[in-house]
XYZ file of C-alpha atoms in Angstrom:
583
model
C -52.218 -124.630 -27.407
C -55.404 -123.166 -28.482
C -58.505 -122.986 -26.316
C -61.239 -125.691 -26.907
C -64.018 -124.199 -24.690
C -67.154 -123.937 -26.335
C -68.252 -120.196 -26.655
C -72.002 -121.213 -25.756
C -71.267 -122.617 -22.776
C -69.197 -119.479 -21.769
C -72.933 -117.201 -22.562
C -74.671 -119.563 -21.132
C -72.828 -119.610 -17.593
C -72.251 -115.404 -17.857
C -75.984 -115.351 -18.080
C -76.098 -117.648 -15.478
C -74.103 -115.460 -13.050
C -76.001 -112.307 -13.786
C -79.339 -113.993 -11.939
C -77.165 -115.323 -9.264
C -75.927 -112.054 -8.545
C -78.862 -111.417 -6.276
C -77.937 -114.405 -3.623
C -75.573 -111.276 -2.278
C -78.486 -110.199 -0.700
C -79.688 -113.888 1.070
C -78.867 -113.350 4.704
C -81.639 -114.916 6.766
C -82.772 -118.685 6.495
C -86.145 -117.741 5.754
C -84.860 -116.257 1.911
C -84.873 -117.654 -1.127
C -84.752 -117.369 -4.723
C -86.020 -118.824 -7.584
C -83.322 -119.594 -10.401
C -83.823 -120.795 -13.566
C -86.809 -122.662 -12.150
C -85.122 -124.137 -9.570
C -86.062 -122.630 -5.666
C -82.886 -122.415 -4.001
C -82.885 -121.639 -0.090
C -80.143 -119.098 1.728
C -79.721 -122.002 4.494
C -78.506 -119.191 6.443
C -75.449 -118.570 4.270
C -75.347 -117.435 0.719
C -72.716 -119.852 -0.463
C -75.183 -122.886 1.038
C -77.230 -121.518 -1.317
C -74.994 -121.019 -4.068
C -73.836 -124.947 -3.874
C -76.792 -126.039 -5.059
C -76.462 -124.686 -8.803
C -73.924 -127.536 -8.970
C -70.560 -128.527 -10.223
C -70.189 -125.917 -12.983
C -70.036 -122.890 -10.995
C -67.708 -122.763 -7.601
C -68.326 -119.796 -5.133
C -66.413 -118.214 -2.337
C -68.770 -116.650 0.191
C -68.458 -113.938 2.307
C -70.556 -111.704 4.745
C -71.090 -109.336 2.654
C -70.947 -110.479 -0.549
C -70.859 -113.634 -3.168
C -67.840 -113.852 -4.992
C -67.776 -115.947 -8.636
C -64.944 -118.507 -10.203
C -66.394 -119.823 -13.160
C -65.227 -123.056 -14.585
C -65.677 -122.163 -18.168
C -63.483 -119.409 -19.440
C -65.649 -116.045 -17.581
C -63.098 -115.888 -14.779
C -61.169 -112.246 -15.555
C -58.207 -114.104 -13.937
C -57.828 -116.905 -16.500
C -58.400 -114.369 -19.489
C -55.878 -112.567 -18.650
C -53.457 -115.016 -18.213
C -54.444 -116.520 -21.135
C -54.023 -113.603 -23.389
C -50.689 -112.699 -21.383
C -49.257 -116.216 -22.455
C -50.672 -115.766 -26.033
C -48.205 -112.474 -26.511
C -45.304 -114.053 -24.737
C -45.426 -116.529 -27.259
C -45.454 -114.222 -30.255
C -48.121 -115.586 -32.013
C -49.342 -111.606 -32.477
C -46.111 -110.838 -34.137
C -46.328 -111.923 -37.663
C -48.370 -109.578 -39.583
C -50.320 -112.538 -41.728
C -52.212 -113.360 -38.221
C -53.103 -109.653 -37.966
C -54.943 -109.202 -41.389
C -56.572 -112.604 -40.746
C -57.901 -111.305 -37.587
C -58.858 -107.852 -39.053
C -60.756 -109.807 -41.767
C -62.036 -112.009 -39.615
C -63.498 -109.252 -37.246
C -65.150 -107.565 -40.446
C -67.273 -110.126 -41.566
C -68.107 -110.455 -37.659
C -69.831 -107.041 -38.970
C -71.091 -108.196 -42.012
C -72.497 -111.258 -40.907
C -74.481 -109.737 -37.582
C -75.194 -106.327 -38.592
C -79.092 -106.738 -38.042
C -78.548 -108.394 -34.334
C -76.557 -105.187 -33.480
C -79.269 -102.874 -34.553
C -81.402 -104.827 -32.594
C -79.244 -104.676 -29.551
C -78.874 -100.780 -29.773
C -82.844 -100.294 -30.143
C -83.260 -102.667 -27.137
C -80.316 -100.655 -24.578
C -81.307 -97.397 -25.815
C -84.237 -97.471 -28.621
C -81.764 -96.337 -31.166
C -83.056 -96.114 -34.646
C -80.951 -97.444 -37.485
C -80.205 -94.660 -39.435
C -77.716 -93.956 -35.943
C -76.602 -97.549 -35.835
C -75.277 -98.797 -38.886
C -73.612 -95.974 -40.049
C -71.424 -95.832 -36.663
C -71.452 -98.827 -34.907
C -71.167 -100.976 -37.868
C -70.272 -99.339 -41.134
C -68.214 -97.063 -39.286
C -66.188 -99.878 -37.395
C -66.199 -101.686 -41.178
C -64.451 -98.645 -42.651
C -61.571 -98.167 -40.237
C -60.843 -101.932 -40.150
C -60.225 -101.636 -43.918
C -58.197 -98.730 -43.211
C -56.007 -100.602 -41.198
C -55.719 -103.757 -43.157
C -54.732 -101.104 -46.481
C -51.972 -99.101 -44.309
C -51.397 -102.489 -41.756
C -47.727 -102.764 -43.376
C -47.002 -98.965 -43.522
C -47.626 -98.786 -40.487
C -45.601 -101.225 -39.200
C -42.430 -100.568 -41.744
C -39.237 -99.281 -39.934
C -39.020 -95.942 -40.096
C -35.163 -94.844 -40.915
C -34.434 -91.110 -38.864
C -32.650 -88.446 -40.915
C -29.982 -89.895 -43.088
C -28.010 -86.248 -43.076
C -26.708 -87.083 -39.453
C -23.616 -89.489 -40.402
C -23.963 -91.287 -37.289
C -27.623 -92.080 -38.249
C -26.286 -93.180 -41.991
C -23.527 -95.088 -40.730
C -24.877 -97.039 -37.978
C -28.283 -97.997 -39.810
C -30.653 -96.294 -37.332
C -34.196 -97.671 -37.451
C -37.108 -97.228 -35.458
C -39.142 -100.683 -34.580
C -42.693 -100.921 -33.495
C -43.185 -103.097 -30.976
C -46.181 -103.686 -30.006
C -46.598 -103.366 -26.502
C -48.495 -105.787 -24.663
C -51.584 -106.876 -23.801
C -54.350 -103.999 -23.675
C -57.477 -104.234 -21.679
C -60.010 -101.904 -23.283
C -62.991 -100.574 -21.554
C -65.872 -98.921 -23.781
C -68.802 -96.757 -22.805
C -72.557 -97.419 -23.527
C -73.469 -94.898 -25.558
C -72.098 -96.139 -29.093
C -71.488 -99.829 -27.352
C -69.612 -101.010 -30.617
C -67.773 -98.189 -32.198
C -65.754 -97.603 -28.942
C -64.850 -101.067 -27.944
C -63.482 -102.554 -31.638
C -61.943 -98.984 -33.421
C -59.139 -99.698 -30.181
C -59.371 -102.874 -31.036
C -58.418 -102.468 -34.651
C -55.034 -100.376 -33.569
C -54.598 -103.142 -30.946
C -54.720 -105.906 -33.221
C -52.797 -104.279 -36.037
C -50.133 -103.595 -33.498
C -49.988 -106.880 -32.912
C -50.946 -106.819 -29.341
C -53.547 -109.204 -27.297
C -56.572 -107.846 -26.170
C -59.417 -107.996 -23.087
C -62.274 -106.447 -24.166
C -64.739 -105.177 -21.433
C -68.009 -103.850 -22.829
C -69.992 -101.576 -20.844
C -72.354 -103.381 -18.766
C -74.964 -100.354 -18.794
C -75.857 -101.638 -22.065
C -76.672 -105.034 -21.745
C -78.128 -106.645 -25.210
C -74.972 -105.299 -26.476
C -72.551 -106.830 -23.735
C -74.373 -110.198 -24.727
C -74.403 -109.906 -28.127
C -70.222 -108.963 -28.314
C -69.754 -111.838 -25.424
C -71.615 -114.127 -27.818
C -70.120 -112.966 -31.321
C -66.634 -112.385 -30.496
C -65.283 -115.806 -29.707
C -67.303 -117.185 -33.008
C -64.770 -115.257 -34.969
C -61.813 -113.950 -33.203
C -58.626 -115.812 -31.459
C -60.056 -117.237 -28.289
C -56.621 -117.242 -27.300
C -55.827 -113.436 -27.971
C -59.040 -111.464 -27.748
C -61.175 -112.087 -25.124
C -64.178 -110.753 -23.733
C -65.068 -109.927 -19.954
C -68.475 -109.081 -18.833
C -68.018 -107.157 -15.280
C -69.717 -104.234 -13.116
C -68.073 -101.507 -10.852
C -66.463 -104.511 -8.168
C -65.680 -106.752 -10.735
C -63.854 -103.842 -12.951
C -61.943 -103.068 -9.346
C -60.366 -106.587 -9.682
C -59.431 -106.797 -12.910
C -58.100 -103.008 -13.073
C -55.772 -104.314 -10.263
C -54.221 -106.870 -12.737
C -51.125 -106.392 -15.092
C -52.038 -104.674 -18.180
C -49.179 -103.361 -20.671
C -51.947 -100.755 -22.192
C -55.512 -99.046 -20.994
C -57.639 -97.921 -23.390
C -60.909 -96.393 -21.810
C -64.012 -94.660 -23.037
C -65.910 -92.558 -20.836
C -66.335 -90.250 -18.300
C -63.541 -87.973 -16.538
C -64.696 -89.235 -13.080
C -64.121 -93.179 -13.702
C -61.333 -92.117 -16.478
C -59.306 -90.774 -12.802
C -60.162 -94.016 -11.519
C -58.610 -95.884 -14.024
C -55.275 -93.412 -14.523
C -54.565 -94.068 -10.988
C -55.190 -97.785 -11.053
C -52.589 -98.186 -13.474
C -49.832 -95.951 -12.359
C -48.834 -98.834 -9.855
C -47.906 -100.593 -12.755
C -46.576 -97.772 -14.919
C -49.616 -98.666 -17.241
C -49.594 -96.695 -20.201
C -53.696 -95.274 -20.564
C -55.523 -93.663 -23.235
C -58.148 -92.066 -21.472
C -61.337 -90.966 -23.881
C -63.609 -88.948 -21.986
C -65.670 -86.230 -22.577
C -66.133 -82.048 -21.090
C -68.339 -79.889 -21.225
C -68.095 -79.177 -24.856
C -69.627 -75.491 -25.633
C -70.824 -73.862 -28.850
C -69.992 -70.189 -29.423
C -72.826 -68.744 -31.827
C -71.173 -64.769 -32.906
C -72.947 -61.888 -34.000
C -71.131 -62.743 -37.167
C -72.558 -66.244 -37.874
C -75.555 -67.425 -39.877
C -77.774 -67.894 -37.639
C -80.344 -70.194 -38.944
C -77.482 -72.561 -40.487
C -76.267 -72.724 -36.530
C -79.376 -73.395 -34.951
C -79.887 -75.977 -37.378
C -77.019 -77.940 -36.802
C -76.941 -77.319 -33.582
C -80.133 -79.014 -33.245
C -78.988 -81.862 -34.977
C -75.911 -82.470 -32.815
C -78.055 -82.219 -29.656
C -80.814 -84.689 -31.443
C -78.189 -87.068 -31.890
C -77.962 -90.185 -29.645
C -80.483 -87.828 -27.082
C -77.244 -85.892 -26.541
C -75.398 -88.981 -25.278
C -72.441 -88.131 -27.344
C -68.861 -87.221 -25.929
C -68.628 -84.253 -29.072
C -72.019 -83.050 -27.973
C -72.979 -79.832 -27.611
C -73.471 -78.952 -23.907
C -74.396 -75.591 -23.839
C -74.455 -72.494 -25.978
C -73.048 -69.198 -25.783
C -75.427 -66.617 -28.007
C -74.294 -63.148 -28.843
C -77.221 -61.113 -27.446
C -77.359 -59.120 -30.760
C -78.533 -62.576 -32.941
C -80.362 -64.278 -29.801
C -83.920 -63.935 -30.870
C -83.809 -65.138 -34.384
C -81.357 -67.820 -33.094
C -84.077 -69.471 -30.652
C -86.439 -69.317 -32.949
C -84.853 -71.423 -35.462
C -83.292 -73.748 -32.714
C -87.086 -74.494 -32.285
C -88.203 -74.913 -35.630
C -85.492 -77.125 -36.081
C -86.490 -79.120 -32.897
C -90.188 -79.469 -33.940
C -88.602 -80.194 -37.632
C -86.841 -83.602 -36.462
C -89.385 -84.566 -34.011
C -92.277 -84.510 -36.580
C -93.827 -81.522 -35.400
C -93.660 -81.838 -31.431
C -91.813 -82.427 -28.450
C -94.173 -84.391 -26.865
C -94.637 -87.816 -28.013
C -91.409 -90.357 -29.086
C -91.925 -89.928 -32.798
C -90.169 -93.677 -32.889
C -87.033 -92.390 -33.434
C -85.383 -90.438 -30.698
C -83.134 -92.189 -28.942
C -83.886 -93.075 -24.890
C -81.838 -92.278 -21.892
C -79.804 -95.265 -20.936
C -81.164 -95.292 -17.447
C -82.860 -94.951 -14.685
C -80.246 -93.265 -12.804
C -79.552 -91.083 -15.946
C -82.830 -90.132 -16.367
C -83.265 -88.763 -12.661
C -80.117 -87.108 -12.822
C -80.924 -85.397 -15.996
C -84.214 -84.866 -14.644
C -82.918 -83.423 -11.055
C -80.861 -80.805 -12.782
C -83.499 -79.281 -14.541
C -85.609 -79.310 -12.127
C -82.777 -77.057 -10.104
C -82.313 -74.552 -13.154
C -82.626 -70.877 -12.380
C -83.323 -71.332 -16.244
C -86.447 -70.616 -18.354
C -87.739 -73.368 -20.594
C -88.742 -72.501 -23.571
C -88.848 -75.684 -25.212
C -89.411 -79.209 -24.861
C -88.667 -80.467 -21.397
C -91.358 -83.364 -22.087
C -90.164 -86.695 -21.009
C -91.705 -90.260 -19.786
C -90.117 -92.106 -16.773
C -91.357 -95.713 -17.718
C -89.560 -95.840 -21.334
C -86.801 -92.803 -20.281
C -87.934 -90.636 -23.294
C -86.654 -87.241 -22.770
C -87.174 -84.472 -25.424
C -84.492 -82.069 -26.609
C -85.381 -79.211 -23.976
C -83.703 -75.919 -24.345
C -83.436 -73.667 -21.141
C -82.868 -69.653 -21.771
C -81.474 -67.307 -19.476
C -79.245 -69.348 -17.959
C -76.090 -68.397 -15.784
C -72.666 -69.591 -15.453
C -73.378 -70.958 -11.756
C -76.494 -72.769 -13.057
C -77.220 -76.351 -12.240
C -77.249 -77.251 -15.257
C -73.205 -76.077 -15.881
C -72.547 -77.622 -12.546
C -71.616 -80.852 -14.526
C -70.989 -82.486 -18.336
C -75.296 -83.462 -19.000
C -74.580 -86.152 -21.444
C -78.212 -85.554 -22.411
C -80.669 -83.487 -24.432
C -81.034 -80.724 -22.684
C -79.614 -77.755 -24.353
C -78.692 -74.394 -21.782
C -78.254 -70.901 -23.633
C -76.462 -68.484 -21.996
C -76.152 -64.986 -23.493
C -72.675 -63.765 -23.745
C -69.902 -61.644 -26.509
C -67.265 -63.695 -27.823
C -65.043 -62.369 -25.382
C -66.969 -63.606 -22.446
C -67.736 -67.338 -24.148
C -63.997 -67.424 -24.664
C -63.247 -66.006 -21.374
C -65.220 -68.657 -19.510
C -64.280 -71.883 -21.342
C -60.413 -70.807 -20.841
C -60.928 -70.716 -17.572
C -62.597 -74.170 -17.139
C -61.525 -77.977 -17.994
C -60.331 -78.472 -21.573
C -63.722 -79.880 -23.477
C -62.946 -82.475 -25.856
C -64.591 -80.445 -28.567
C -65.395 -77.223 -29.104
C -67.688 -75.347 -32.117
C -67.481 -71.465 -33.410
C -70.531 -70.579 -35.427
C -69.249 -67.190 -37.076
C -68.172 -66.363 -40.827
C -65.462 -63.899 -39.229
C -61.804 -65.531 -39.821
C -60.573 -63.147 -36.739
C -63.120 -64.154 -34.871
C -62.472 -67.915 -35.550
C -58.682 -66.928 -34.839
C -59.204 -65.815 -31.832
C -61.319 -68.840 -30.575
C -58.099 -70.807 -31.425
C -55.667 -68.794 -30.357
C -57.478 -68.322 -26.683
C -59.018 -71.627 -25.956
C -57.958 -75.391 -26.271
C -59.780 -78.574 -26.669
C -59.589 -82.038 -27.883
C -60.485 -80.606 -31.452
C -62.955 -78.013 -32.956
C -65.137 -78.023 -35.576
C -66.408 -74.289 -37.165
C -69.563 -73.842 -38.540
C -71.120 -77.428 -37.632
C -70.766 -80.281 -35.096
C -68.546 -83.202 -34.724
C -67.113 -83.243 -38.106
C -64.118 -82.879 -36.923
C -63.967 -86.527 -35.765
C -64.648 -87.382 -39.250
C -61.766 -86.416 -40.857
C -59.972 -88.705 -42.324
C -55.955 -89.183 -41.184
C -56.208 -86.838 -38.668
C -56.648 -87.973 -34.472
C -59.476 -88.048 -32.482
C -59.067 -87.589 -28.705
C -59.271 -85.149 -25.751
C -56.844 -82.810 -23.470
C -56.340 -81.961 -19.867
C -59.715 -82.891 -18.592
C -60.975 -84.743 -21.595
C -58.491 -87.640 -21.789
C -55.026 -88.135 -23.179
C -54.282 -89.782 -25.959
C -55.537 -89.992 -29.245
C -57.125 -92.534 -32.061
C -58.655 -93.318 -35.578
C -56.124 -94.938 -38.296
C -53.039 -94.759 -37.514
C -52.787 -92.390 -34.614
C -54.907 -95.049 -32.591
C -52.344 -97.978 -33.714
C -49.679 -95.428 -32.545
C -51.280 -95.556 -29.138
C -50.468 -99.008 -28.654
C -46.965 -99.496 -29.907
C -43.614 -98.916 -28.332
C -41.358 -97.184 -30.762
C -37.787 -99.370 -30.183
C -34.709 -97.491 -32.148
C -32.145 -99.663 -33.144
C -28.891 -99.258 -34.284
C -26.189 -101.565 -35.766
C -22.345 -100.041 -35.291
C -20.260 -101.530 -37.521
C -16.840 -102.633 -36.130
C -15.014 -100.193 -38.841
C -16.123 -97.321 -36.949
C -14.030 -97.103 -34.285
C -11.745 -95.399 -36.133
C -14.413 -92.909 -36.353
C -15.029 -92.893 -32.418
C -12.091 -93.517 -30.879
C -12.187 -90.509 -28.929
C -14.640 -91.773 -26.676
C -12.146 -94.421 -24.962
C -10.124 -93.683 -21.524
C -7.869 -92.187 -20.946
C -9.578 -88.961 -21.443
C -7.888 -85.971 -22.421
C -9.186 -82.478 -23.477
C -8.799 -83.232 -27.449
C -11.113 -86.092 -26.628
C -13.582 -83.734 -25.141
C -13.258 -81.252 -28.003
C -13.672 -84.425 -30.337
C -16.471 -85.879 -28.643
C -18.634 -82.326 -28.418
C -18.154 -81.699 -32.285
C -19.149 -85.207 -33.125
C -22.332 -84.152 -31.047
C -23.031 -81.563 -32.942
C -22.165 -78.934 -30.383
C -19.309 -76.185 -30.184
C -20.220 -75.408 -33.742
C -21.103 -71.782 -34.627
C -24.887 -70.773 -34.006
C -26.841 -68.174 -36.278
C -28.100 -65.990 -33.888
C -26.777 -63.476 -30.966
C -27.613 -62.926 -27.674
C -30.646 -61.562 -27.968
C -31.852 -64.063 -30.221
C -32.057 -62.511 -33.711
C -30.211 -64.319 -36.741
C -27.044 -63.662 -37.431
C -26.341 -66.108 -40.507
C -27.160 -65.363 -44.420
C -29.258 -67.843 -46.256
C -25.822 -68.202 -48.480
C -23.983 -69.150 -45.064
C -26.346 -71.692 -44.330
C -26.459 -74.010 -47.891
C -22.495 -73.236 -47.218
C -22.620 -75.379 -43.568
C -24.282 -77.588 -45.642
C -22.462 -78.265 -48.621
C -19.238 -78.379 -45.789
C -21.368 -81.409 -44.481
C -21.965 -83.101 -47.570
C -17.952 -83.190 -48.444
C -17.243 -85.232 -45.518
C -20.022 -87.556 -45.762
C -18.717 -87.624 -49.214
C -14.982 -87.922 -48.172
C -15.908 -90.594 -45.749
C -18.218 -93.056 -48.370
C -15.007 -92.616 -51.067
C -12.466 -93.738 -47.969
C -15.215 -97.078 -47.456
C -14.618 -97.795 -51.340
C -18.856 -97.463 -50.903
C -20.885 -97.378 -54.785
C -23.871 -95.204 -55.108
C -26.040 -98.671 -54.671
C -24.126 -99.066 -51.493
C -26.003 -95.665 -50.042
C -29.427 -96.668 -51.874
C -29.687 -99.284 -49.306
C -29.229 -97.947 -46.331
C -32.227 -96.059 -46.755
């Protein structure tokens, strides 16, 4: 049975709650608080308090805090039973409801693209020339991409039709999808990183809870609101919840994870669901470095460089975090990084041009703001910033050292630390450290761009510029080690949310073919049973592992292969057209 609850009534109660939050604190008689208009008294407990909003809310006080059952569809409880009984009944499985879902969550795009600008320049003053190509155009584009591929994706795949046990018995590989996913996004690109899972989700064919980030409000309220207008009620659902209310529903029964943000609450969440043996994709971040050679050209990598740090204030996971500068190229390199700077602010750091994007935060903004002022660092640019609207310029800091505050920790902000250093030494210390989930080489030496493969690792690199990598098309997006697991975009993030189920179907004909497996056993069986394997056969190399075995002697193995398959399909009476289809 579908859900009949009326979305409205489901914003209207969430926003509800968010006021109420602050009975917690009621613990004398003589508090009160004014909600809604209407003066409501602690009466010396905060659930006397709390019974006065009436019969659509229900509360279960304690001493220390004011715990919330909706009536009206917020409770995480009821969502996820909901969506849990939506999968077991397979309404997910057929691909037709997919596609009308994917369409469906489209025009949710289309038709409230300008009230998600809006919501991204109230949580962080974002302009729109960073909005709409990401969080909307970019979600647009990779739900088409899934509704083109949706049934390529999902096709059987048949393993390799040379092994004759794979032939004969029809081996396929199913997706499955696996479950019901809970995905968690981050606040700095609010949209992108809640509904690209959700696109793999839903052309899996799983259910889904959505959780938005809660540090970005107008957007929390806008997907809370906009989400049940055009998506399965019943399948996809959306839960609004901070740090204690995530505790909860992390402790519920989730078949996949899918979280977006940083390594410290990504460990969080890994551990939460090994009780369950949750499967997690876990996108997080690192301190992502840029390694600028005496070989590259350096006004092309100050330039970019600038523009990847000017990006989102630096609130991007494939940010830049610091620089490594060959000494020999410094100079001219910090000289363009500030013309570049004063180029996209309009001619100075000093004043919000309109444009720049604000810290998310107060707490952001005072850690940001407490690390530099800790630096051992020089600044030599920027570093202006205005507490009451979080405006931060980009600020770059010279002379810094590998012990620096300002390494202590990934700063998810615009500050911008140079350390000198060879390639050796940039490659020496990012080795040694967490795998970043990106990583950039400025240099227009192919050796030198070798070796920065060859002696680091990351979630992905990108030479010559910044973040492109995440562009490309086909190819996956996510981190390693310390920068998540996993991977998405296409079909690599539908992968991440399927089960891959082989099947095979013996015919009864075979046993003729397989006899040798029944008791009693006997030696010959053994024998019979190993080659059948594949093993006991002749390899092409010795002992000390160099090949043995002629290119001729190898198409010979071959052809010896074929013959029997041959001999075999002859014995069966089988027609070419008989082969055609088991492939």
């Amino acid at each position: 049975m579908r859900s009949t609850k009326d979305p409205a009534s489901e914003i209207q109660v969430y926003a509800s709650v968010q006021l109420f939050r602050s009975l917690a604190a009621l613990r004398t008689p003589s508090e009160h608080i004014d909600v809604n208009g209407r003066h409501l008294s602690c009466m010396g407990s905060p659930g006397r308090a709390a019974e006065q909003l009436g019969p659509e809310l229900s509360w279960c006080a304690t001493s220390t805090s004011v715990h919330l059952l909706d009536r009206a569809n917020i409770n995480h409880q009821q969502s996820v039973d909901i969506v849990t009984k939506t999968f077991k009944s397979n309404v997910t499985k057929p691909l037709e409801w997919r596609i009308t879902q994917l369409r469906k969550a489209w025009w949710m795009f289309e038709d409230n693209k300008e009230r998600i600008v809006d919501s991204l320049k109230q949580d962080l003053n974002k302009h729109r020339q960073e909005a709409l190509p990401i969080d909307v155009a970019g979600v647009q584009t990779a739900i088409l991409e899934a509704l083109k591929n949706i049934k390529k994706w999902n096709a059987d795949e048949r393993p390799g039709r040379t092994n004759p046990l794979n032939l004969l018995g029809g081996a396929r590989i199913r997706k499955e999808p696996k479950g019901v996913a809970l995905i968690i996004s981050a606040w700095n690109y609010p949209y992108m990183e809640l509904f690209e899972p959700m696109i793999g989700a839903i052309a899996a064919g799983c259910t889904v809870i959505l959780k938005p980030s809660e540090l970005s409000p107008a957007s929390q309220n806008l997907i809370a609101r906009i989400v049940p207008r055009y998506l399965d009620q019943d399948a996809v659902r959306v839960v609004t919840a901070g740090p204690k209310e995530m505790d909860y529903l992390l402790g519920k029964k989730f078949d996949h994870i899918f979280f977006t943000g940083s390594t410290v609450v990504g460990k969080i969440v890994y551990a939460r669901a090994a009780p369950n043996l949750t499967t997690v994709t876990l996108e997080l971040g690192g301190r992502g470095p840029a390694i600028v050679t005496a070989n590259a050209n350096v006004d092309l990598a100050a330039k970019r460089i600038a523009n990847v740090k000017f990006l989102n204030s630096g609130q991007v996971c494939v940010g830049v975090n610091h620089v490594f500068v060959d000494p020999k190229v410094k100079a001219p390199f910090l000289k363009a990084l500030t013309k570049y700077f004063n180029q996209y602010l309009g001619g100075s750091s000093a004043v919000n041009p309109g444009y720049v994007t604000n810290i998310v935060n107060d707490r952001h903004y005072n850690r940001l703001e407490g690390l530099l002022e800790k630096t051992s660092g020089n600044i030599i640019y920027g570093g202006d910033r205005d507490p009451k609207t979080r405006y931060f310029s980009p600020t770059v800091v010279d002379n810094v050292t590998t012990d620096d505050s300002l390494l202590s920790e990934e700063l998810f902000g615009p500050i911008l630390p140079i350390l000198d250093a060879t390639l050796d030494e940039a490659i020496e210390y990012t080795a040694a450290n967490d795998h970043p989930l990106s990583l950039y080489g400025f240099t227009g030496s192919r050796a030198e761009q070798q070796a920065i493969l060859d002696r680091t690792n990351s979630g992905g690199v990108t030479f010559n510029d910044g973040i492109l990598h995440m562009a490309m098309k086909d190819a996956p997006f996510g981190g390693v080690g310390g920068s998540g697991t996993g991977a998405y975009h296409g079909h690599y993030g539908f992968n991440e949310f399927v089960h891959l189920r082989t099947v095979a179907s013996i015919p009864g004909w075979m046993d003729a073919l397989l006899s040798f497996r029944y008791p009693p056993y006997t030696n010959a069986k053994a024998i019979a049973q190993i080659k059948a394997a594949g093993g006991g056969a002749s390899v092409n190399f010795d002992r000390n592992g160099k090949t043995t075995t002629t290119a001729v002697g190898r198409i010979l193995g071959q052809w010896k292969l074929l013959l029997l398959v041959a001999a075999v399909l002859r014995w069966r009476g089988w027609t070419v057209e008989d082969v055609r289809n088991l492939f």
